[in-house]
CSV table of C-alpha atoms and ligand atoms in Angstrom, one decimal:
chain,number,residue,atom,x,y,z
A,12,UNK,CA,0.3,0.0,0.5
A,13,UNK,CA,1.5,3.3,-0.5
A,14,UNK,CA,1.7,5.8,2.5
A,15,UNK,CA,1.4,9.6,2.3
A,16,UNK,CA,2.9,11.5,5.8
A,17,UNK,CA,0.5,14.7,6.7
A,18,UNK,CA,2.6,16.7,9.0
A,19,UNK,CA,1.9,20.5,10.7
A,20,UNK,CA,-2.1,19.6,11.4
A,21,UNK,CA,-2.8,19.1,7.5
A,22,UNK,CA,-7.1,19.9,7.7
A,23,UNK,CA,-9.1,15.9,7.4
A,24,UNK,CA,-9.8,16.5,4.1
A,25,UNK,CA,-6.6,15.8,2.7
A,26,UNK,CA,-6.3,12.2,4.6
A,27,UNK,CA,-9.9,11.2,3.8
A,28,UNK,CA,-8.8,12.0,0.5
A,29,UNK,CA,-5.5,10.5,0.3
A,30,UNK,CA,-7.3,7.2,1.8
A,31,UNK,CA,-9.9,7.3,0.0
A,32,UNK,CA,-7.5,6.7,-2.5
A,33,UNK,CA,-5.7,3.9,-1.5
A,34,UNK,CA,-2.5,5.6,0.6
A,35,UNK,CA,-2.2,4.3,4.4
A,36,UNK,CA,-2.2,7.9,5.8
A,37,UNK,CA,0.2,9.5,8.7
A,38,UNK,CA,-1.2,12.4,10.0
A,39,UNK,CA,0.8,14.4,12.7
A,40,UNK,CA,0.3,17.7,14.3
A,41,UNK,CA,4.0,19.6,14.5
A,42,UNK,CA,6.1,20.4,12.0
A,43,UNK,CA,10.2,17.8,11.6
A,44,UNK,CA,13.9,18.7,11.9
A,45,UNK,CA,15.1,17.7,9.1
A,46,UNK,CA,16.9,14.6,10.9
A,47,UNK,CA,13.4,13.6,11.6
A,48,UNK,CA,11.6,14.7,8.6
A,49,UNK,CA,13.9,11.9,6.5
A,50,UNK,CA,13.6,9.5,9.1
A,51,UNK,CA,10.0,9.1,8.9
A,52,UNK,CA,10.2,10.0,5.3
A,53,UNK,CA,11.5,5.2,4.9
A,54,UNK,CA,8.8,4.1,2.6
A,55,UNK,CA,6.8,7.1,2.1
A,56,UNK,CA,5.4,8.2,-1.1
A,57,UNK,CA,3.9,11.3,-0.8
A,58,UNK,CA,5.2,14.5,1.3
A,59,UNK,CA,2.3,17.2,2.8
A,60,UNK,CA,4.4,20.2,4.9
A,61,UNK,CA,2.9,23.6,5.3
A,62,UNK,CA,5.3,26.6,5.8
A,63,UNK,CA,7.8,25.9,9.0
A,64,UNK,CA,8.9,21.8,7.6
A,65,UNK,CA,12.0,22.2,5.1
A,66,UNK,CA,12.4,19.4,2.5
A,67,UNK,CA,16.2,20.3,2.0
A,68,UNK,CA,18.0,19.0,-1.3
A,69,UNK,CA,19.2,16.5,1.4
A,70,UNK,CA,16.6,15.5,2.3
A,71,UNK,CA,15.3,14.5,-1.0
A,72,UNK,CA,18.2,12.6,-1.8
A,73,UNK,CA,17.9,11.0,1.6
A,74,UNK,CA,14.8,9.7,0.2
A,75,UNK,CA,14.8,9.4,-3.9
A,76,UNK,CA,11.4,7.0,-3.9
A,77,UNK,CA,9.6,10.3,-2.3
A,78,UNK,CA,7.0,10.5,-5.5
A,79,UNK,CA,5.8,14.2,-4.6
A,80,UNK,CA,5.1,17.7,-1.8
A,81,UNK,CA,2.7,19.1,-1.5
A,82,UNK,CA,3.0,22.7,0.2
A,83,UNK,CA,-0.6,22.6,1.9
A,84,UNK,CA,-0.3,27.0,1.9
A,85,UNK,CA,1.0,29.2,-0.8
A,86,UNK,CA,4.8,29.3,-0.4
A,87,UNK,CA,6.8,27.5,-1.4
A,88,UNK,CA,10.2,29.3,-0.3
A,89,UNK,CA,10.4,25.6,2.2
A,90,UNK,CA,10.7,23.6,-0.4
A,91,UNK,CA,13.7,22.9,-3.1
A,92,UNK,CA,12.3,22.9,-6.2
A,93,UNK,CA,15.3,23.2,-8.0
A,94,UNK,CA,17.1,19.8,-5.9
A,95,UNK,CA,13.4,18.5,-6.1
A,96,UNK,CA,12.2,19.1,-10.1
A,97,UNK,CA,15.2,17.6,-11.1
A,98,UNK,CA,14.4,14.2,-9.1
A,99,UNK,CA,11.0,13.8,-10.5
A,100,UNK,CA,9.5,15.2,-7.1
A,101,UNK,CA,6.6,17.0,-8.4
A,102,UNK,CA,5.9,19.9,-6.0
A,103,UNK,CA,2.8,21.5,-5.8
A,104,UNK,CA,0.7,24.3,-4.1
A,105,UNK,CA,-2.3,26.4,-3.1
A,106,UNK,CA,-2.4,29.7,-4.9
A,107,UNK,CA,-6.2,30.3,-5.1
A,108,UNK,CA,-7.4,28.6,-1.6
A,109,UNK,CA,-7.7,31.8,0.3
A,110,UNK,CA,-8.3,34.8,-2.4
A,111,UNK,CA,-12.1,34.9,-0.9
A,112,UNK,CA,-10.7,35.0,2.9
A,113,UNK,CA,-8.2,37.4,1.5
A,114,UNK,CA,-11.6,39.3,-0.3
A,115,UNK,CA,-14.0,40.0,3.0
A,116,UNK,CA,-11.3,40.9,5.4
A,117,UNK,CA,-10.4,43.9,2.5
A,118,UNK,CA,-14.1,44.4,2.7
A,119,UNK,CA,-14.9,44.3,6.1
A,120,UNK,CA,-12.1,46.9,6.8
A,121,UNK,CA,-13.0,49.3,4.2
A,122,UNK,CA,-16.4,49.7,5.5
A,123,UNK,CA,-14.9,49.8,9.4
A,124,UNK,CA,-12.1,52.7,8.4
A,125,UNK,CA,-14.9,54.9,6.4
A,126,UNK,CA,-16.8,54.3,10.2
A,127,UNK,CA,-13.5,54.7,11.7
A,128,UNK,CA,-15.3,51.5,13.5
A,129,UNK,CA,-10.9,51.8,15.4
A,130,UNK,CA,-11.8,53.7,17.8
A,131,UNK,CA,-15.2,54.3,18.3
A,132,UNK,CA,-14.7,50.5,19.3
A,133,UNK,CA,-11.1,52.5,21.3
A,134,UNK,CA,-13.3,54.9,23.2
A,135,UNK,CA,-16.1,53.0,24.0
A,136,UNK,CA,-14.0,49.8,25.3
A,137,UNK,CA,-12.6,53.1,27.5
A,138,UNK,CA,-16.1,54.5,29.2
A,139,UNK,CA,-16.3,57.6,27.0
A,140,UNK,CA,-19.6,58.1,24.7
A,141,UNK,CA,-18.9,59.4,21.4
A,142,UNK,CA,-21.6,59.0,19.3
A,143,UNK,CA,-21.5,61.3,16.4
A,144,UNK,CA,-21.2,61.0,12.8
A,145,UNK,CA,-18.2,63.0,12.4
A,146,UNK,CA,-15.4,61.1,9.6
A,147,UNK,CA,-18.0,58.2,9.2
A,148,UNK,CA,-19.1,57.4,5.5
A,149,UNK,CA,-20.9,54.8,3.6
A,150,UNK,CA,-18.5,53.1,1.0
A,151,UNK,CA,-21.3,53.0,-1.2
A,152,UNK,CA,-20.6,55.1,-4.3
A,153,UNK,CA,-16.8,56.1,-3.1
A,154,UNK,CA,-14.2,55.0,-5.3
A,155,UNK,CA,-11.7,52.0,-4.9
A,156,UNK,CA,-8.1,52.2,-6.9
A,157,UNK,CA,-6.9,48.3,-6.5
A,158,UNK,CA,-3.4,48.1,-7.0
A,159,UNK,CA,-2.5,44.1,-9.1
A,160,UNK,CA,-5.3,42.9,-10.3
A,161,UNK,CA,-4.8,39.3,-9.7
A,162,UNK,CA,-6.9,36.2,-8.0
A,163,UNK,CA,-7.5,38.4,-4.6
A,164,UNK,CA,-7.6,42.1,-6.3
A,165,UNK,CA,-9.8,41.1,-9.1
A,166,UNK,CA,-12.0,39.5,-7.1
A,167,UNK,CA,-12.5,42.5,-4.7
A,168,UNK,CA,-13.5,44.5,-7.4
A,169,UNK,CA,-16.5,42.0,-7.9
A,170,UNK,CA,-17.8,42.2,-4.4
A,171,UNK,CA,-16.7,46.3,-4.3
A,172,UNK,CA,-18.3,46.6,-6.6
A,173,UNK,CA,-22.1,45.1,-5.7
A,174,UNK,CA,-21.9,47.0,-2.8
A,175,UNK,CA,-21.9,49.9,-4.7
A,176,UNK,CA,-18.7,51.4,-4.7
A,177,UNK,CA,-17.0,52.4,-8.4
A,178,UNK,CA,-13.7,50.8,-9.0
A,179,UNK,CA,-10.7,51.8,-10.3
A,180,UNK,CA,-7.7,48.9,-10.8
A,181,UNK,CA,-3.5,49.4,-12.0
A,182,UNK,CA,-1.8,45.9,-13.5
A,183,UNK,CA,1.8,45.7,-15.1
A,184,UNK,CA,-0.8,43.6,-17.4
A,185,UNK,CA,-3.4,44.2,-19.6
A,186,UNK,CA,-5.6,43.0,-17.7
A,187,UNK,CA,-9.8,41.9,-18.4
A,188,UNK,CA,-11.9,44.7,-16.2
A,189,UNK,CA,-14.7,43.1,-14.6
A,190,UNK,CA,-18.2,43.8,-14.6
A,191,UNK,CA,-17.4,48.1,-14.4
A,192,UNK,CA,-14.4,48.1,-13.6
A,193,UNK,CA,-12.1,50.5,-15.2
A,194,UNK,CA,-8.8,50.4,-15.9
A,195,UNK,CA,-6.0,53.2,-15.2
A,196,UNK,CA,-3.0,53.9,-16.9
A,197,UNK,CA,-0.5,54.4,-14.2
A,198,UNK,CA,-0.6,54.1,-10.6
A,199,UNK,CA,-0.1,57.5,-10.3
A,200,UNK,CA,-3.3,58.3,-12.3
A,201,UNK,CA,-5.0,55.8,-10.2
A,202,UNK,CA,-3.6,57.4,-6.8
A,203,UNK,CA,-5.5,60.8,-8.0
A,204,UNK,CA,-8.6,59.6,-9.1
A,205,UNK,CA,-9.7,56.5,-5.8
A,206,UNK,CA,-10.5,57.0,-2.3
A,207,UNK,CA,-9.7,54.1,-1.4
A,208,UNK,CA,-6.8,52.3,-2.1
A,209,UNK,CA,-5.8,48.8,-1.4
A,210,UNK,CA,-2.8,46.5,-3.1
A,211,UNK,CA,-2.9,43.7,-3.9
A,212,UNK,CA,0.6,42.8,-5.9
A,213,UNK,CA,2.9,40.0,-6.2
A,214,UNK,CA,5.4,39.6,-3.9
A,215,UNK,CA,8.5,40.2,-7.2
A,216,UNK,CA,11.5,41.6,-5.9
A,217,UNK,CA,10.8,44.6,-8.1
A,218,UNK,CA,7.9,45.7,-5.8
A,219,UNK,CA,9.9,46.5,-2.9
A,220,UNK,CA,9.3,49.6,-1.7
A,221,UNK,CA,6.6,50.7,-4.8
A,222,UNK,CA,4.2,52.1,-2.2
A,223,UNK,CA,6.6,55.3,0.2
A,224,UNK,CA,6.1,59.2,0.8
A,225,UNK,CA,6.2,60.3,-3.5
A,226,UNK,CA,2.4,57.6,-3.0
A,227,UNK,CA,1.4,58.9,-0.6
A,228,UNK,CA,1.6,61.8,-1.4
A,229,UNK,CA,0.0,61.6,-4.8
A,230,UNK,CA,-3.8,60.0,-2.4
A,231,UNK,CA,-6.3,62.8,-2.1
A,232,UNK,CA,-6.3,63.9,1.6
A,233,UNK,CA,-8.3,62.0,3.9
A,234,UNK,CA,-7.9,58.7,1.7
A,235,UNK,CA,-8.2,55.2,3.1
A,236,UNK,CA,-5.1,52.8,2.4
A,237,UNK,CA,-5.1,48.7,3.1
A,238,UNK,CA,-2.1,46.2,2.3
A,239,UNK,CA,-2.7,42.4,2.4
A,240,UNK,CA,-0.7,41.7,0.1
A,241,UNK,CA,2.9,42.2,0.8
A,242,UNK,CA,5.1,43.8,3.7
A,243,UNK,CA,8.3,45.1,2.0
A,244,UNK,CA,6.2,46.8,-0.6
A,245,UNK,CA,4.9,49.9,1.2
A,246,UNK,CA,7.4,52.2,3.7
A,247,UNK,CA,5.9,52.0,7.0
A,248,UNK,CA,7.8,55.6,8.4
A,249,UNK,CA,6.1,57.4,5.6
A,250,UNK,CA,2.2,55.7,6.1
A,251,UNK,CA,3.0,56.4,10.2
A,252,UNK,CA,3.4,60.3,8.5
A,253,UNK,CA,0.5,60.5,6.8
A,254,UNK,CA,-1.6,59.1,9.1
A,255,UNK,CA,-0.3,61.2,12.0
A,256,UNK,CA,-0.5,64.7,9.6
A,257,UNK,CA,-4.0,63.4,8.7
A,258,UNK,CA,-3.5,63.5,5.2
A,259,UNK,CA,-4.4,59.5,5.2
A,260,UNK,CA,-7.4,59.3,7.0
A,261,UNK,CA,-7.4,55.7,8.3
A,262,UNK,CA,-5.3,52.9,6.9
A,263,UNK,CA,-5.1,48.7,7.5
A,264,UNK,CA,-1.9,45.9,7.4
A,265,UNK,CA,-2.3,42.7,7.2
A,266,UNK,CA,1.5,42.7,6.5
A,267,UNK,CA,4.5,43.7,7.8
A,268,UNK,CA,8.1,43.4,6.4
A,269,UNK,CA,9.4,42.1,9.4
A,270,UNK,CA,6.5,40.0,10.8
A,271,UNK,CA,7.1,37.4,14.7
A,272,UNK,CA,8.2,34.1,13.9
A,273,UNK,CA,6.4,32.6,17.0
A,274,UNK,CA,3.3,32.9,18.1
A,275,UNK,CA,3.0,35.2,21.5
A,276,UNK,CA,6.2,37.1,20.6
A,277,UNK,CA,6.2,40.9,19.9
A,278,UNK,CA,5.1,42.8,16.8
A,279,UNK,CA,7.4,45.9,16.9
A,280,UNK,CA,5.9,48.2,14.3
A,281,UNK,CA,6.1,52.3,14.2
A,282,UNK,CA,2.6,51.7,13.5
A,283,UNK,CA,1.2,50.9,16.6
A,284,UNK,CA,-1.0,53.3,18.6
A,285,UNK,CA,-2.2,54.9,15.2
A,286,UNK,CA,-5.6,56.1,14.8
A,287,UNK,CA,-8.2,54.3,12.7
A,288,UNK,CA,-4.9,52.3,12.0
A,289,UNK,CA,-6.2,48.1,12.4
A,290,UNK,CA,-3.4,45.9,12.5
A,291,UNK,CA,-3.8,42.5,11.3
A,292,UNK,CA,-1.2,39.1,12.0
A,293,UNK,CA,-1.2,38.7,8.8
A,294,UNK,CA,-4.4,36.6,8.7
A,295,UNK,CA,-6.1,37.8,5.7
A,296,UNK,CA,-5.9,34.2,4.3
A,297,UNK,CA,-6.3,32.9,7.3
A,298,UNK,CA,-10.1,31.1,8.0
A,299,UNK,CA,-11.2,28.0,8.5
A,300,UNK,CA,-12.7,27.9,4.8
A,301,UNK,CA,-9.3,28.7,3.3
A,302,UNK,CA,-7.8,25.8,5.2
A,303,UNK,CA,-9.7,22.8,4.5
A,304,UNK,CA,-10.5,24.3,0.2
A,305,UNK,CA,-5.8,24.0,0.7
A,306,UNK,CA,-7.0,20.6,2.3
A,307,UNK,CA,-9.1,19.2,-1.0
A,308,UNK,CA,-6.8,21.5,-3.3
A,309,UNK,CA,-3.4,20.0,-2.6
A,310,UNK,CA,-4.7,16.4,-1.9
A,311,UNK,CA,-6.6,16.3,-5.5
A,312,UNK,CA,-3.1,17.4,-7.8
A,313,UNK,CA,-1.2,14.8,-5.4
A,314,UNK,CA,-3.4,12.3,-6.3
A,315,UNK,CA,-4.0,13.7,-10.1
A,316,UNK,CA,0.1,12.9,-10.0
A,317,UNK,CA,0.1,9.7,-8.4
A,318,UNK,CA,-2.6,8.1,-10.3
A,319,UNK,CA,-2.4,9.6,-13.7
A,320,UNK,CA,1.4,11.5,-13.8
A,321,UNK,CA,-0.7,15.2,-14.6
A,322,UNK,CA,1.2,18.0,-13.5
A,323,UNK,CA,-0.8,20.7,-13.7
A,324,UNK,CA,-0.9,23.4,-11.5
A,325,UNK,CA,2.4,22.1,-10.7
A,326,UNK,CA,4.7,24.5,-9.3
A,327,UNK,CA,8.7,23.1,-10.5
A,328,UNK,CA,7.4,19.8,-13.5
A,329,UNK,CA,5.8,21.3,-16.9
A,330,UNK,CA,2.8,21.0,-16.9
A,331,UNK,CA,0.8,17.6,-18.6
A,332,UNK,CA,-2.4,16.6,-18.8
A,333,UNK,CA,-3.1,13.6,-20.9
A,334,UNK,CA,-6.9,12.6,-21.1
A,335,UNK,CA,-7.3,8.6,-22.0
A,336,UNK,CA,-8.7,5.5,-21.1
A,337,UNK,CA,-5.6,3.1,-23.0
A,338,UNK,CA,-4.6,0.0,-21.4
A,339,UNK,CA,-0.6,1.6,-20.0
A,340,UNK,CA,0.3,4.5,-18.8
A,341,UNK,CA,3.9,5.8,-17.9
A,342,UNK,CA,5.5,9.1,-17.7
A,343,UNK,CA,9.5,10.6,-18.5
A,344,UNK,CA,11.2,13.1,-16.7
A,345,UNK,CA,14.0,13.9,-18.4
A,346,UNK,CA,16.6,16.6,-19.7
A,347,UNK,CA,15.4,19.0,-22.4
A,348,UNK,CA,17.1,17.5,-24.8
A,349,UNK,CA,16.3,17.3,-28.4
A,350,UNK,CA,15.8,13.9,-29.9
A,351,UNK,CA,14.6,12.0,-26.4
A,352,UNK,CA,10.8,11.8,-27.6
A,353,UNK,CA,11.6,10.1,-30.8
A,354,UNK,CA,13.7,8.0,-28.8
A,355,UNK,CA,11.9,7.1,-26.4
A,356,UNK,CA,8.5,6.7,-29.0
A,357,UNK,CA,11.4,4.3,-31.1
A,358,UNK,CA,12.1,1.8,-27.9
A,359,UNK,CA,8.1,1.7,-27.3
A,360,UNK,CA,7.7,0.6,-31.1
A,361,UNK,CA,10.6,-2.2,-30.7
A,362,UNK,CA,8.5,-4.0,-27.9
A,363,UNK,CA,5.5,-4.8,-29.9
A,364,UNK,CA,3.6,-1.2,-28.4
A,365,UNK,CA,1.3,1.2,-29.9
A,366,UNK,CA,1.6,4.9,-28.5
A,367,UNK,CA,-2.2,5.3,-28.0
A,368,UNK,CA,-2.0,8.8,-26.8
A,369,UNK,CA,1.0,11.6,-25.8
A,370,UNK,CA,1.6,15.0,-24.3
A,371,UNK,CA,5.1,16.2,-23.6
A,372,UNK,CA,5.8,19.4,-22.0
A,373,UNK,CA,9.2,21.4,-21.2
A,374,UNK,CA,10.2,24.0,-18.5
A,375,UNK,CA,13.4,25.2,-18.8
A,376,UNK,CA,16.2,22.5,-18.6
A,377,UNK,CA,13.6,19.5,-18.2
A,378,UNK,CA,10.9,18.0,-20.8
A,379,UNK,CA,8.0,15.9,-19.3
A,380,UNK,CA,6.1,13.1,-21.1
A,381,UNK,CA,2.8,10.6,-20.3
A,382,UNK,CA,2.7,8.6,-23.3
A,383,UNK,CA,-0.4,6.0,-22.7
A,384,UNK,CA,0.0,2.4,-24.6
A,385,UNK,CA,-2.4,-0.2,-25.7
A,386,UNK,CA,-0.5,-2.6,-23.6
A,387,UNK,CA,1.3,-3.6,-20.3
A,388,UNK,CA,5.3,-2.1,-21.1
A,389,UNK,CA,7.4,-5.1,-20.9
A,390,UNK,CA,10.1,-4.7,-17.8
A,391,UNK,CA,13.0,-4.7,-21.1
A,392,UNK,CA,11.5,-1.5,-22.0
A,393,UNK,CA,11.0,0.2,-18.7
A,394,UNK,CA,14.6,-0.9,-18.3
A,395,UNK,CA,15.9,0.5,-22.0
A,396,UNK,CA,13.7,4.2,-20.5
A,397,UNK,CA,15.5,4.1,-17.7
A,398,UNK,CA,18.5,3.9,-19.4
A,399,UNK,CA,18.6,7.3,-21.7
A,400,UNK,CA,20.6,8.9,-20.6
A,401,UNK,CA,18.6,12.4,-20.5
A,402,UNK,CA,16.2,10.0,-18.1
A,403,UNK,CA,15.9,11.8,-14.7
A,404,UNK,CA,12.7,9.8,-13.4
A,405,UNK,CA,10.6,6.7,-15.8
A,406,UNK,CA,6.8,6.1,-13.4
A,407,UNK,CA,5.3,3.3,-14.9
A,408,UNK,CA,1.3,3.8,-14.2
A,409,UNK,CA,-1.1,0.7,-13.4
A,410,UNK,CA,-2.1,-1.6,-16.0
A,411,UNK,CA,-5.7,-0.4,-16.4
A,412,UNK,CA,-7.9,-3.4,-16.4
B,501,LIG,N1,-2.9,38.9,3.8
B,501,LIG,C1,-2.6,37.4,3.5
B,501,LIG,O1,-3.0,36.7,3.8
B,501,LIG,C2,-3.0,36.9,1.9
B,501,LIG,C3,-2.9,36.1,1.6
B,501,LIG,C4,-2.3,35.5,0.1
B,501,LIG,C5,-2.4,36.1,-0.9
B,501,LIG,N2,-1.5,37.5,-0.3
B,501,LIG,C6,-0.7,38.4,-1.1
B,501,LIG,O2,-1.9,38.9,-1.4
B,501,LIG,C7,-1.3,39.2,-2.8
B,501,LIG,C8,-1.5,39.0,-4.1
B,501,LIG,O3,-1.4,37.7,-4.2
B,501,LIG,P1,-2.6,36.9,-5.4
B,501,LIG,O4,-3.1,35.0,-5.8
B,501,LIG,O5,-4.0,38.0,-5.9
B,501,LIG,O6,-1.8,37.2,-6.4
B,501,LIG,P2,-1.9,37.9,-8.2
B,501,LIG,O7,-0.3,37.3,-9.0
B,501,LIG,O8,-2.9,36.7,-8.8
B,501,LIG,O9,-2.0,38.7,-8.6
B,501,LIG,C9,-0.5,40.1,-8.0
B,501,LIG,C10,-0.9,40.6,-9.6
B,501,LIG,O10,-0.3,41.9,-9.3
B,501,LIG,C11,0.1,42.7,-10.7
B,501,LIG,N3,1.7,43.7,-10.5
B,501,LIG,C12,2.4,42.6,-9.4
B,501,LIG,N4,3.7,44.5,-9.5
B,501,LIG,C13,2.4,45.0,-9.9
B,501,LIG,C14,3.2,46.7,-10.0
B,501,LIG,N5,3.8,47.2,-8.7
B,501,LIG,N6,2.1,47.4,-10.4
B,501,LIG,C15,0.6,47.2,-11.0
B,501,LIG,N7,0.4,45.6,-10.5
B,501,LIG,C16,1.5,44.6,-10.3
B,501,LIG,C17,0.7,41.3,-12.1
B,501,LIG,O11,0.6,41.8,-12.5
B,501,LIG,C18,-1.1,40.9,-10.9
B,501,LIG,O12,-1.6,40.3,-11.3
B,501,LIG,C19,-0.1,38.7,-3.2
B,501,LIG,O13,1.6,39.4,-2.7
B,501,LIG,C20,0.3,37.0,-2.0
B,501,LIG,O14,1.4,37.0,-1.8
B,501,LIG,C21,-1.5,37.5,0.8
């Protein structure tokens, strides 16, 4: 029976999916260090981790039988992707599962900032009755500027519009404007026209310091500002100055240039204690629903890979999905060099088999081809394919009845 090891308290739906795919699943609450992980991987085909377990090149080298690693989260820095790819270990993550959670928090914060809920709440907890409409607004009819119109930005656009906001966006790429949203030609144009600005750019290195004193200065007086993307995108000293001067009427920040490592560690930030500023500890995507969807999504990708060689949305292997119902299938991961496919197919023919279906994709130095054939490949064929100098990994899937 194939085995799966799931670490770091992964949602039970992943256990269910892998079990029903025929896996013996061991689920562990915590992370493991390198030595314990290497030992625990003895005889394991599929590993599931979150952010705290390091799948290093050494771990992967020590356990060549490992077929796939699932990162049950968004981030994949904890996995040596190149080392995994070179060994034919497919890595999957869950890039979209918490999109909705981030969007809902952003919506909640836009309304909270517009109504100065944080200040009202703080006053009342301090025993001060401060009933007034000063500084409180509906969001209906106001203009939201979304910077970065990807998965999160575009979904925020739809929900904000449903609440009656007018939506502008700016993205580096040409993006389809959803609903009545309007694309801006530049970041400056967006900043000059929007009353609430929300950042949803990705973490590329070029976005470091994207938003600083110049960008705040361009924003309309008494605007609201949100960042739920990456901490290093915003200059927090400049944000503090703009909140204190009143130019920015309120801000919500979920991500920070430096975040405490452990639960309960002290949080240091120049934004602490500012009026109408909501600070949250990077919880935009942290909901039960997102965790459940991550479990379902990543376990599904692992099962599709180990059952059929499907690498769609793998973060390190070329994307291949072959749909077919032939008797047998094998997958060949190889160095991307001229003539490999022709030689592999010639070997198939020499062993008396017919290719029923085949899909090849390449990614940098890697080529990956999944082949359906009309009968079970004889061991001599598999040996010959493995012996090709370009072969990195050959996987033969169980023959269909
Ligand atoms: N707070 C949280 O808990 C949480 C959870 C999930 C994701 N995130 C973060 O949210 C951000 C967005 O996630 P996503 O899934 O929508 O990513 P995505 O890759 O789908 O979208 C990012 C978009 O930003 C655009 N972009 C990049 N740099 C830009 C720039 N300088 N100016 C304008 N547009 C730019 C890209 O072209 C892309 O369309 C990421 O940084 C991600 O790490 C945060």
